[in-house]
Short mmCIF file of C-alpha atoms and ligand atoms in Angstrom, two decimals:
data_model
loop_
_atom_site.label_atom_id
_atom_site.label_comp_id
_atom_site.label_asym_id
_atom_site.label_seq_id
_atom_site.Cartn_x
_atom_site.Cartn_y
_atom_site.Cartn_z
CA MET A 1 11.75 144.51 -16.14
CA ASN A 2 8.03 144.34 -14.31
CA CYS A 3 6.48 141.38 -13.87
CA LYS A 4 2.75 140.26 -12.69
CA MET A 5 2.15 137.38 -11.48
CA ASN A 6 -0.61 135.12 -13.41
CA ILE A 7 -2.85 132.10 -11.42
CA LYS A 8 -5.20 130.14 -13.21
CA GLY A 9 -7.44 129.46 -9.71
CA GLY A 10 -9.87 126.51 -8.67
CA ILE A 11 -6.75 123.44 -8.59
CA ARG A 12 -6.84 121.87 -5.35
CA LEU A 13 -3.67 122.32 -3.97
CA LYS A 14 -1.17 119.34 -2.82
CA GLY A 15 2.18 118.64 -1.79
CA THR A 16 5.06 119.15 0.53
CA VAL A 17 7.31 122.58 0.90
CA THR A 18 9.63 123.29 3.01
CA THR A 19 10.24 126.73 5.26
CA GLN A 20 12.72 128.98 4.81
CA GLY A 21 14.82 131.19 7.87
CA ALA A 22 12.71 133.96 8.70
CA LYS A 23 12.90 136.84 7.91
CA ASN A 24 12.16 138.92 10.94
CA ALA A 25 14.88 137.23 12.71
CA ALA A 26 17.45 137.62 9.89
CA LEU A 27 16.74 140.74 9.69
CA PRO A 28 17.93 141.63 13.42
CA ILE A 29 20.65 139.10 13.46
CA LEU A 30 22.81 140.99 10.13
CA ALA A 31 21.90 143.94 12.21
CA SER A 32 23.59 142.83 15.29
CA ALA A 33 26.75 141.64 13.53
CA LEU A 34 27.60 145.57 13.85
CA LEU A 35 28.53 144.91 17.58
CA LEU A 36 31.59 142.63 16.19
CA LYS A 37 35.05 144.09 15.88
CA ASP A 38 37.84 142.62 13.83
CA LYS A 39 35.45 139.58 13.58
CA THR A 40 33.21 137.51 11.54
CA LEU A 41 29.53 136.02 11.82
CA LYS A 42 28.48 133.21 9.95
CA LEU A 43 24.73 132.65 9.64
CA ARG A 44 22.71 129.47 8.14
CA ARG A 45 19.25 129.11 6.98
CA VAL A 46 19.53 133.23 5.63
CA PRO A 47 16.88 133.22 3.42
CA ASN A 48 17.53 134.33 -0.18
CA LEU A 49 15.15 138.16 -0.28
CA ARG A 50 14.76 141.08 -1.41
CA ASP A 51 14.92 142.47 2.62
CA ILE A 52 18.02 140.88 3.71
CA LYS A 53 19.88 141.74 0.21
CA THR A 54 19.25 145.48 1.49
CA MET A 55 20.11 144.86 4.72
CA ALA A 56 23.12 143.51 3.21
CA ASP A 57 24.07 146.42 0.82
CA LEU A 58 23.47 148.92 3.73
CA LEU A 59 25.50 146.76 6.57
CA ALA A 60 28.19 146.67 3.05
CA THR A 61 28.25 150.82 2.45
CA LEU A 62 29.23 150.84 6.58
CA GLY A 63 32.07 148.76 5.73
CA VAL A 64 31.04 144.71 6.65
CA ASN A 65 32.40 142.58 4.06
CA VAL A 66 28.98 140.13 3.21
CA SER A 67 29.21 137.06 1.22
CA TYR A 68 26.20 134.94 0.52
CA SER A 69 25.66 131.47 -1.46
CA GLY A 70 23.38 128.24 -0.43
CA HIS A 71 21.47 129.91 2.27
CA GLU A 72 24.81 130.72 4.05
CA MET A 73 25.75 134.16 5.01
CA ILE A 74 29.26 135.39 6.31
CA LEU A 75 30.09 138.74 8.09
CA GLU A 76 33.14 140.13 7.79
CA VAL A 77 33.40 142.93 10.54
CA PRO A 78 36.29 145.61 10.55
CA SER A 79 37.86 147.48 13.37
CA GLU A 80 36.66 150.61 11.70
CA LEU A 81 32.81 151.25 10.80
CA CYS A 82 31.29 153.70 8.98
CA TRP A 83 28.44 155.29 11.34
CA GLU A 84 25.86 157.28 8.43
CA THR A 85 23.44 155.67 6.77
CA PRO A 86 22.69 156.03 3.88
CA ALA A 87 18.67 157.76 2.98
CA ASN A 88 18.18 155.33 -0.27
CA LEU A 89 18.30 152.21 1.99
CA VAL A 90 16.75 153.13 4.96
CA ARG A 91 13.43 154.13 2.98
CA LYS A 92 13.74 151.47 0.98
CA MET A 93 12.84 149.12 4.26
CA ARG A 94 11.75 150.57 7.33
CA ALA A 95 14.02 147.49 8.96
CA SER A 96 16.85 149.15 8.30
CA SER A 97 16.48 151.36 11.64
CA LEU A 98 17.42 147.82 13.15
CA VAL A 99 21.53 149.45 12.60
CA LEU A 100 20.53 152.70 14.82
CA GLY A 101 21.33 150.84 18.27
CA PRO A 102 24.80 148.47 17.39
CA LEU A 103 26.01 151.11 15.66
CA VAL A 104 25.53 153.95 18.91
CA ALA A 105 27.15 151.08 21.09
CA ARG A 106 29.54 149.60 18.70
CA CYS A 107 31.39 153.69 17.34
CA GLY A 108 29.44 155.67 20.05
CA LYS A 109 27.07 158.05 17.34
CA ALA A 110 25.17 157.19 14.16
CA VAL A 111 23.12 159.35 11.94
CA MET A 112 20.12 157.45 10.10
CA PRO A 113 17.29 159.35 8.29
CA LEU A 114 13.57 158.24 9.78
CA PRO A 115 12.39 155.72 7.71
CA GLY A 116 8.75 156.65 7.56
CA GLY A 117 5.58 155.26 7.11
CA CYS A 118 4.50 153.11 4.47
CA SER A 119 1.18 150.93 3.78
CA ILE A 120 0.38 149.70 7.08
CA GLY A 121 0.86 152.42 9.12
CA SER A 122 2.96 155.33 10.36
CA ARG A 123 5.42 153.07 11.35
CA PRO A 124 7.13 155.52 14.53
CA ILE A 125 10.05 155.13 16.04
CA ASP A 126 9.74 157.30 18.94
CA LEU A 127 10.30 153.71 22.00
CA HIS A 128 13.38 152.97 20.10
CA LEU A 129 15.05 156.95 20.74
CA LYS A 130 13.15 156.91 24.06
CA GLY A 131 15.08 154.39 25.19
CA LEU A 132 18.59 155.32 23.71
CA SER A 133 18.19 158.36 25.89
CA ARG A 134 17.17 156.64 28.59
CA MET A 135 20.45 154.43 28.38
CA GLY A 136 22.36 157.73 27.59
CA ALA A 137 22.29 159.32 24.08
CA THR A 138 21.80 162.03 22.89
CA ILE A 139 19.51 162.23 20.24
CA GLU A 140 18.44 165.09 18.11
CA LEU A 141 16.64 165.13 14.65
CA ASP A 142 17.73 167.23 11.63
CA HIS A 143 16.28 167.30 8.72
CA GLY A 144 14.50 164.14 8.98
CA ALA A 145 17.53 162.53 10.36
CA VAL A 146 17.84 160.88 13.60
CA HIS A 147 21.20 162.18 15.12
CA ALA A 148 22.47 159.89 17.31
CA SER A 149 25.71 160.07 20.04
CA ALA A 150 27.05 158.86 23.51
CA LYS A 151 29.94 158.38 25.41
CA GLY A 152 29.33 154.59 26.80
CA LEU A 153 25.99 153.54 27.15
CA LYS A 154 24.90 153.26 31.13
CA GLY A 155 22.52 149.85 31.84
CA CYS A 156 19.10 151.15 33.37
CA ARG A 157 15.41 149.82 33.29
CA ILE A 158 13.30 150.62 30.44
CA TYR A 159 9.90 150.43 29.84
CA LEU A 160 8.08 149.53 26.36
CA ASP A 161 4.89 151.63 26.41
CA PHE A 162 4.17 149.20 23.99
CA PRO A 163 5.98 146.17 23.34
CA SER A 164 6.91 146.70 20.28
CA VAL A 165 8.96 143.77 18.32
CA GLY A 166 11.65 146.64 16.42
CA ALA A 167 12.14 148.61 19.92
CA THR A 168 13.00 145.58 21.84
CA GLU A 169 15.16 144.50 19.73
CA ASN A 170 17.36 148.26 18.67
CA LEU A 171 16.64 148.26 22.44
CA LEU A 172 18.63 144.99 23.90
CA MET A 173 20.90 145.08 21.00
CA ALA A 174 22.22 148.74 22.68
CA ALA A 175 22.39 147.28 25.57
CA VAL A 176 25.01 144.56 24.83
CA PHE A 177 28.22 147.22 25.28
CA ALA A 178 26.64 149.17 28.28
CA LYS A 179 27.78 149.73 32.03
CA GLY A 180 26.14 147.46 34.19
CA GLU A 181 22.73 146.27 34.54
CA THR A 182 19.90 147.14 31.62
CA LEU A 183 16.71 145.37 32.12
CA LEU A 184 13.77 146.11 30.04
CA GLU A 185 10.19 144.88 30.50
CA ASN A 186 6.78 144.95 28.75
CA VAL A 187 8.80 143.77 25.51
CA ALA A 188 8.07 142.06 23.14
CA ARG A 189 8.31 137.75 23.18
CA GLU A 190 8.16 136.86 19.02
CA PRO A 191 10.16 134.04 18.55
CA GLU A 192 12.48 136.26 16.44
CA ILE A 193 13.64 138.07 19.28
CA SER A 194 14.76 134.62 21.04
CA ASN A 195 16.57 134.02 18.00
CA LEU A 196 18.66 137.35 18.10
CA ILE A 197 18.92 136.74 21.84
CA SER A 198 20.81 133.45 21.42
CA THR A 199 23.02 134.51 18.51
CA LEU A 200 24.24 137.25 20.57
CA ASN A 201 24.92 135.32 23.28
CA LEU A 202 26.58 132.75 20.84
CA MET A 203 29.09 136.17 20.43
CA GLY A 204 29.84 136.29 24.16
CA ALA A 205 26.82 138.51 25.34
CA ARG A 206 25.05 138.19 28.31
CA ILE A 207 21.09 138.38 27.84
CA GLU A 208 18.68 137.08 29.91
CA GLU A 209 15.34 136.45 28.38
CA ARG A 210 12.57 135.92 31.20
CA PRO A 211 9.34 133.99 30.63
CA THR A 212 7.64 137.09 32.43
CA GLY A 213 8.26 139.56 29.38
CA GLU A 214 11.60 141.20 30.46
CA ILE A 215 14.81 141.26 28.98
CA LEU A 216 17.69 141.24 31.81
CA VAL A 217 21.26 142.32 29.98
CA GLN A 218 24.32 142.50 31.56
CA GLY A 219 26.44 144.40 29.97
CA VAL A 220 29.96 142.83 28.81
CA ASP A 221 33.38 144.72 26.79
CA GLU A 222 33.36 142.82 23.39
CA LEU A 223 31.80 140.02 21.14
CA ASP A 224 33.68 137.08 19.56
CA SER A 225 33.10 135.50 16.12
CA ALA A 226 30.94 132.56 16.07
CA SER A 227 27.93 130.60 14.13
CA ALA A 228 24.36 131.03 14.73
CA THR A 229 21.59 129.28 12.95
CA ILE A 230 18.05 131.56 11.67
CA ILE A 231 14.58 129.58 13.07
CA PRO A 232 12.30 128.63 10.43
CA ASP A 233 9.77 131.75 9.12
CA ARG A 234 6.22 130.76 10.42
CA ILE A 235 4.48 133.46 8.65
CA GLU A 236 6.17 131.71 5.20
CA ALA A 237 4.88 128.59 7.07
CA CYS A 238 1.49 129.74 7.71
CA THR A 239 0.64 131.10 4.70
CA TYR A 240 1.57 127.67 2.44
CA LEU A 241 -0.79 126.21 4.97
CA LEU A 242 -3.94 128.58 4.40
CA ALA A 243 -2.83 128.01 0.55
CA GLY A 244 -3.85 124.26 1.45
CA VAL A 245 -6.84 125.36 3.48
CA ILE A 246 -8.17 128.63 0.98
CA THR A 247 -7.91 125.82 -1.97
CA GLY A 248 -9.92 122.27 -0.09
CA GLY A 249 -6.19 120.62 -1.04
CA GLU A 250 -4.03 118.77 1.03
CA VAL A 251 -0.45 120.86 2.36
CA LYS A 252 2.36 119.69 3.93
CA VAL A 253 4.67 122.32 5.57
CA THR A 254 8.13 120.69 6.96
CA ASP A 255 10.71 122.30 8.90
CA LEU A 256 8.93 124.22 11.20
CA ASN A 257 8.33 125.21 14.33
CA ILE A 258 5.37 123.72 16.19
CA ASN A 259 5.74 126.21 19.04
CA HIS A 260 5.49 129.06 16.65
CA VAL A 261 1.69 128.57 14.85
CA ASP A 262 -0.02 127.72 18.24
CA ALA A 263 -1.85 131.00 17.45
CA LEU A 264 -3.17 130.03 13.46
CA ILE A 265 -3.37 125.98 14.06
CA ALA A 266 -6.67 126.99 17.23
CA LYS A 267 -8.07 129.39 14.35
CA LEU A 268 -7.78 126.69 11.72
CA GLU A 269 -9.49 124.15 14.53
CA GLU A 270 -12.14 126.36 15.56
CA ALA A 271 -13.02 126.80 12.32
CA GLY A 272 -12.98 122.87 11.15
CA VAL A 273 -9.85 122.05 9.41
CA PRO A 274 -8.53 118.81 9.84
CA LEU A 275 -4.67 119.30 10.45
CA SER A 276 -1.91 116.91 11.65
CA ILE A 277 0.91 117.92 13.18
CA THR A 278 4.50 115.99 13.77
CA GLY A 279 7.41 116.79 15.05
CA ASN A 280 8.48 119.63 12.85
CA SER A 281 5.50 119.50 9.85
CA VAL A 282 1.45 120.56 10.01
CA THR A 283 -0.15 119.43 7.13
CA VAL A 284 -3.15 120.76 6.09
CA HIS A 285 -6.22 118.14 4.77
CA PRO A 286 -9.34 118.60 2.50
CA LEU A 287 -12.18 120.32 3.06
CA ASN A 288 -15.13 122.20 0.91
CA LYS A 289 -15.80 125.11 3.60
CA ILE A 290 -14.14 126.49 6.49
CA LYS A 291 -16.96 127.58 9.00
CA ALA A 292 -16.97 131.61 9.89
CA VAL A 293 -14.85 132.48 13.13
CA SER A 294 -13.39 135.48 14.39
CA LEU A 295 -10.16 137.18 15.55
CA LYS A 296 -8.13 139.92 17.39
CA THR A 297 -4.32 140.30 15.76
CA LEU A 298 -2.45 140.82 19.01
CA PRO A 299 1.31 140.70 20.07
CA PHE A 300 3.35 137.18 20.38
CA PRO A 301 1.79 134.78 21.47
CA GLY A 302 -1.49 136.69 20.00
CA PHE A 303 -3.04 136.04 16.39
CA PRO A 304 -0.34 137.93 15.26
CA THR A 305 -0.87 140.08 12.31
CA ASP A 306 1.53 139.01 9.45
CA LEU A 307 -1.19 136.72 8.97
CA GLN A 308 -4.02 138.95 9.13
CA PRO A 309 -4.41 140.16 5.16
CA GLN A 310 -3.62 136.11 4.46
CA ILE A 311 -6.72 134.94 6.88
CA MET A 312 -9.21 137.83 5.59
CA ALA A 313 -8.84 135.83 2.36
CA THR A 314 -9.67 132.32 3.63
CA LEU A 315 -12.35 133.45 6.03
CA SER A 316 -14.01 135.78 2.76
CA LEU A 317 -14.83 131.80 1.83
CA ALA A 318 -16.62 130.53 4.62
CA ASP A 319 -19.87 129.51 5.45
CA GLY A 320 -20.48 132.70 7.50
CA THR A 321 -19.51 136.01 8.87
CA SER A 322 -15.97 136.37 10.41
CA ILE A 323 -14.78 139.33 12.28
CA ILE A 324 -11.27 140.91 12.32
CA GLN A 325 -9.96 143.39 15.16
CA GLU A 326 -6.51 145.02 13.84
CA SER A 327 -5.06 145.97 16.71
CA VAL A 328 -1.43 145.92 15.91
CA PHE A 329 -1.12 148.72 12.90
CA GLU A 330 -3.36 151.31 11.94
CA SER A 331 -3.92 151.14 8.66
CA ARG A 332 -3.84 147.07 7.49
CA PHE A 333 -6.84 146.68 5.60
CA ARG A 334 -5.76 148.23 2.12
CA HIS A 335 -5.96 144.45 0.58
CA ILE A 336 -10.10 144.77 1.31
CA SER A 337 -10.40 146.93 -1.60
CA GLU A 338 -8.92 144.04 -4.04
CA LEU A 339 -9.86 141.03 -2.31
CA ASN A 340 -13.21 142.97 -2.92
CA LYS A 341 -12.59 143.36 -6.64
CA MET A 342 -12.51 139.84 -6.60
CA GLY A 343 -15.80 138.71 -5.11
CA ALA A 344 -14.95 139.08 -1.66
CA SER A 345 -17.67 140.38 0.75
CA ILE A 346 -15.50 142.66 3.23
CA GLU A 347 -17.06 145.86 4.77
CA VAL A 348 -14.29 147.99 7.03
CA GLN A 349 -15.66 149.49 10.14
CA GLY A 350 -12.70 151.47 11.88
CA HIS A 351 -10.17 148.85 13.10
CA THR A 352 -12.61 145.71 11.85
CA ALA A 353 -13.01 144.00 8.95
CA ILE A 354 -16.38 141.87 8.84
CA ILE A 355 -16.27 139.51 6.04
CA LYS A 356 -19.22 137.99 4.76
CA GLY A 357 -18.67 133.96 3.53
CA VAL A 358 -18.97 134.15 0.05
CA ARG A 359 -19.65 131.70 -2.96
CA GLU A 360 -16.76 131.81 -4.95
CA LEU A 361 -14.12 133.96 -5.67
CA VAL A 362 -13.40 135.47 -8.97
CA GLY A 363 -9.95 136.16 -11.28
CA ALA A 364 -9.35 139.75 -11.74
CA ASP A 365 -6.24 142.55 -11.94
CA VAL A 366 -5.10 143.45 -8.49
CA VAL A 367 -1.94 145.61 -7.07
CA ALA A 368 -0.59 144.34 -4.13
CA THR A 369 0.41 147.19 -1.60
CA ASP A 370 2.44 145.78 0.85
CA LEU A 371 4.02 142.57 1.05
CA ARG A 372 1.66 140.57 3.23
CA ALA A 373 -1.65 142.33 1.23
CA GLY A 374 0.35 140.48 -1.60
CA ALA A 375 0.75 137.02 0.19
CA SER A 376 -4.06 137.37 0.47
CA LEU A 377 -4.26 138.38 -3.57
CA ILE A 378 -1.76 135.64 -4.61
CA LEU A 379 -4.69 133.03 -2.16
CA ALA A 380 -7.27 134.47 -3.53
CA GLY A 381 -5.69 134.40 -6.72
CA LEU A 382 -5.34 130.34 -6.14
CA ALA A 383 -9.27 129.43 -5.50
CA ALA A 384 -10.59 132.30 -7.58
CA CYS A 385 -12.36 130.58 -10.84
CA ASP A 386 -9.71 131.30 -14.06
CA GLU A 387 -7.74 134.09 -13.91
CA THR A 388 -5.96 136.54 -11.80
CA ASN A 389 -3.62 138.53 -12.43
CA ILE A 390 -1.30 140.24 -9.19
CA PHE A 391 0.95 143.23 -9.36
CA ASN A 392 3.44 145.39 -8.03
CA LEU A 393 5.19 142.03 -6.81
CA GLY A 394 7.90 143.51 -5.83
CA HIS A 395 6.52 143.70 -2.44
CA VAL A 396 5.99 140.12 -2.50
CA TRP A 397 9.83 139.58 -2.87
CA ARG A 398 10.23 141.31 -0.05
CA GLY A 399 9.12 137.89 2.22
CA TYR A 400 8.64 135.15 0.21
CA GLU A 401 11.36 133.40 -1.44
CA ASN A 402 10.84 131.14 -4.96
CA ILE A 403 6.81 131.93 -3.60
CA ASP A 404 6.03 131.20 -7.87
CA GLY A 405 8.23 128.28 -7.67
CA LYS A 406 6.55 126.50 -4.42
CA LEU A 407 3.37 127.12 -5.35
CA ARG A 408 3.87 125.58 -8.78
CA GLU A 409 5.28 122.14 -6.82
CA LEU A 410 2.27 122.51 -4.95
CA GLY A 411 0.08 121.76 -8.65
CA GLY A 412 -0.62 125.56 -9.28
CA GLU A 413 -0.92 127.22 -11.86
CA VAL A 414 1.35 130.17 -11.44
CA SER A 415 3.47 131.90 -13.62
CA ILE A 416 5.63 135.05 -13.90
CA LEU A 417 4.61 137.54 -16.91
CA PRO A 418 6.69 140.24 -17.97
CA VAL A 419 4.31 143.99 -17.75
CA ASP A 420 4.07 146.50 -20.60
CA ILE A 421 4.82 149.89 -19.86
CA ILE A 422 0.34 150.05 -20.65
CA GLU A 423 -0.47 147.43 -17.69
CA SER A 424 2.07 149.11 -15.50
CA LYS A 425 0.09 152.46 -15.66
CA VAL A 426 -3.22 151.35 -15.63
CA ASN A 427 -2.74 148.87 -12.84
CA GLY A 428 -1.04 151.37 -11.03
CA VAL A 429 2.78 149.77 -10.57
CA THR A 430 4.77 151.33 -8.05
CA PRO A 431 8.12 151.66 -8.17
CA GLU A 432 9.63 150.21 -4.90
CA GLY A 433 5.97 147.42 -5.40
CA GLY A 434 7.71 146.60 -8.96
CA ASP A 435 10.51 144.83 -10.14
C1 LIG B 501 8.05 144.12 12.78
O1 LIG B 501 7.96 145.60 12.79
C2 LIG B 501 7.95 143.19 11.81
N1 LIG B 501 9.11 143.13 11.47
C3 LIG B 501 6.87 143.29 11.09
O2 LIG B 501 6.53 141.84 9.83
C4 LIG B 501 5.31 142.92 12.10
O3 LIG B 501 4.55 143.11 11.57
C5 LIG B 501 5.54 143.89 13.37
O4 LIG B 501 6.61 143.53 14.17
C6 LIG B 501 4.28 143.51 14.28
O5 LIG B 501 4.93 142.27 14.74
C7 LIG B 501 10.18 142.94 11.38
O6 LIG B 501 10.35 142.06 12.51
C8 LIG B 501 11.25 143.44 10.19
P1 LIG B 501 6.32 147.25 15.81
P2 LIG B 501 7.61 146.65 14.02
O7 LIG B 501 7.58 148.10 16.50
O8 LIG B 501 9.13 146.13 15.00
C9 LIG B 501 3.96 150.64 16.85
C10 LIG B 501 5.93 142.12 7.88
O9 LIG B 501 5.16 142.15 6.89
N2 LIG B 501 4.59 151.61 16.81
O10 LIG B 501 5.86 145.92 16.57
O11 LIG B 501 8.78 148.05 12.93
C11 LIG B 501 3.71 150.96 15.10
O12 LIG B 501 3.12 152.09 14.92
C12 LIG B 501 6.56 142.72 8.72
O13 LIG B 501 7.23 140.83 8.08
C13 LIG B 501 5.45 152.70 17.83
O14 LIG B 501 4.59 153.40 17.86
O15 LIG B 501 7.00 146.57 14.47
C14 LIG B 501 2.86 149.64 14.93
O16 LIG B 501 1.81 150.58 14.99
C15 LIG B 501 5.09 143.93 8.53
N3 LIG B 501 6.43 153.31 18.41
C16 LIG B 501 3.36 149.04 16.58
O17 LIG B 501 4.18 149.32 17.19
C17 LIG B 501 8.04 152.58 17.88
O18 LIG B 501 8.62 153.48 18.43
C18 LIG B 501 4.07 147.00 16.73
O19 LIG B 501 5.30 148.09 15.85
C19 LIG B 501 7.05 151.46 17.79
C20 LIG B 501 6.65 150.63 17.50
#
């Protein structure tokens, strides 16, 4: 049944929400379980999300016994694994490519359909494949699938042309059993990678993360059972802080890691937003009009691209003109046309968006084109006068656990309503975006 999110906007949100486990930490950590043999990985604070279910389904098709209850997940990995990944799951979620490194390391081979692009970019995996080749894997592309094989990977030095999160994760997992030392350079430094490294080290890997953007991996023969906890989801937490800002409300987000949200905190302070910061919580206080600010998205610790759509919605009501440069993905502006339908005044020039602050946003029927675009439209709907309907909610369920429930806890008038076939057609609801 397709659904839409109906929001009656104009209400100043007020209250406290807790942060879910980080989707982008849990996904690589789930994939890392493939490195185990007749062992078990227990995880706490695993968020209840569509992408997590997709990864769990993928691991199950490879032979892993996955059980999940109350945000705790147990992964029992047998001695023998399947190394061919099903096309339907890989194409459903690009992060499926994170099983490639562990499978080649554990089984000596892997067959995986190329994940393909999505609405924010072509999303190639050339850096992943180049790194595996450097480690001695044979990589062949055949009928749109990667065929990788290796008679044992060997440690080496790999310089990443771009600090790719996925390539860093895939290659450090592949290096766990490589013979000798692997030095990864110019790596991504997102906190989710540190969570993966600490989990692998709990399993008996020998990985050292250096502040200079290098990761050193000493190959070991096997890993052991372990228990680990997923870090808080910094992007989800910041999305709720921005929900407080855009509605001029007072929102406290708890159970987050302050060091992981510095970039947003600095921007909000620059925009004149009154903030209170304690050990593991941040509160935004009421403010009628934020100041226009400009930013460029960058790899961590720069301003995260995964918050770009959300802060753009917030700045559409700022006092003045803001400039946002998107430097990480080539086409992460598809939310702009939908925001402009709601009365925003945003112009695109290449990879730069010029956001002229307007007095108010107005409700409309709008369509989510990807996960964070959906979050951006939800924020705009919360601030808009009268009603907004957001279609293609499937994108939102990929990354935000119980977002409608959390917004209602903050006083938002948010409901999930069924969508009939006519509305689906009129609003271009796509299968992957639908419910
Ligand atoms: C991860 O994607 C995140 N996903 C993304 O979050 C996030 O936006 C992105 O990192 C950047 O922070 C997960 O962790 C599951 P990249 P990933 O490899 O690993 C280019 C969300 O909303 N590139 O760092 O795919 C690529 O095209 C999602 O939660 C190559 O050219 O990102 C892009 O322009 C969206 N060749 C840039 O690097 C490669 O081999 C960054 O990609 C790999 C990447």
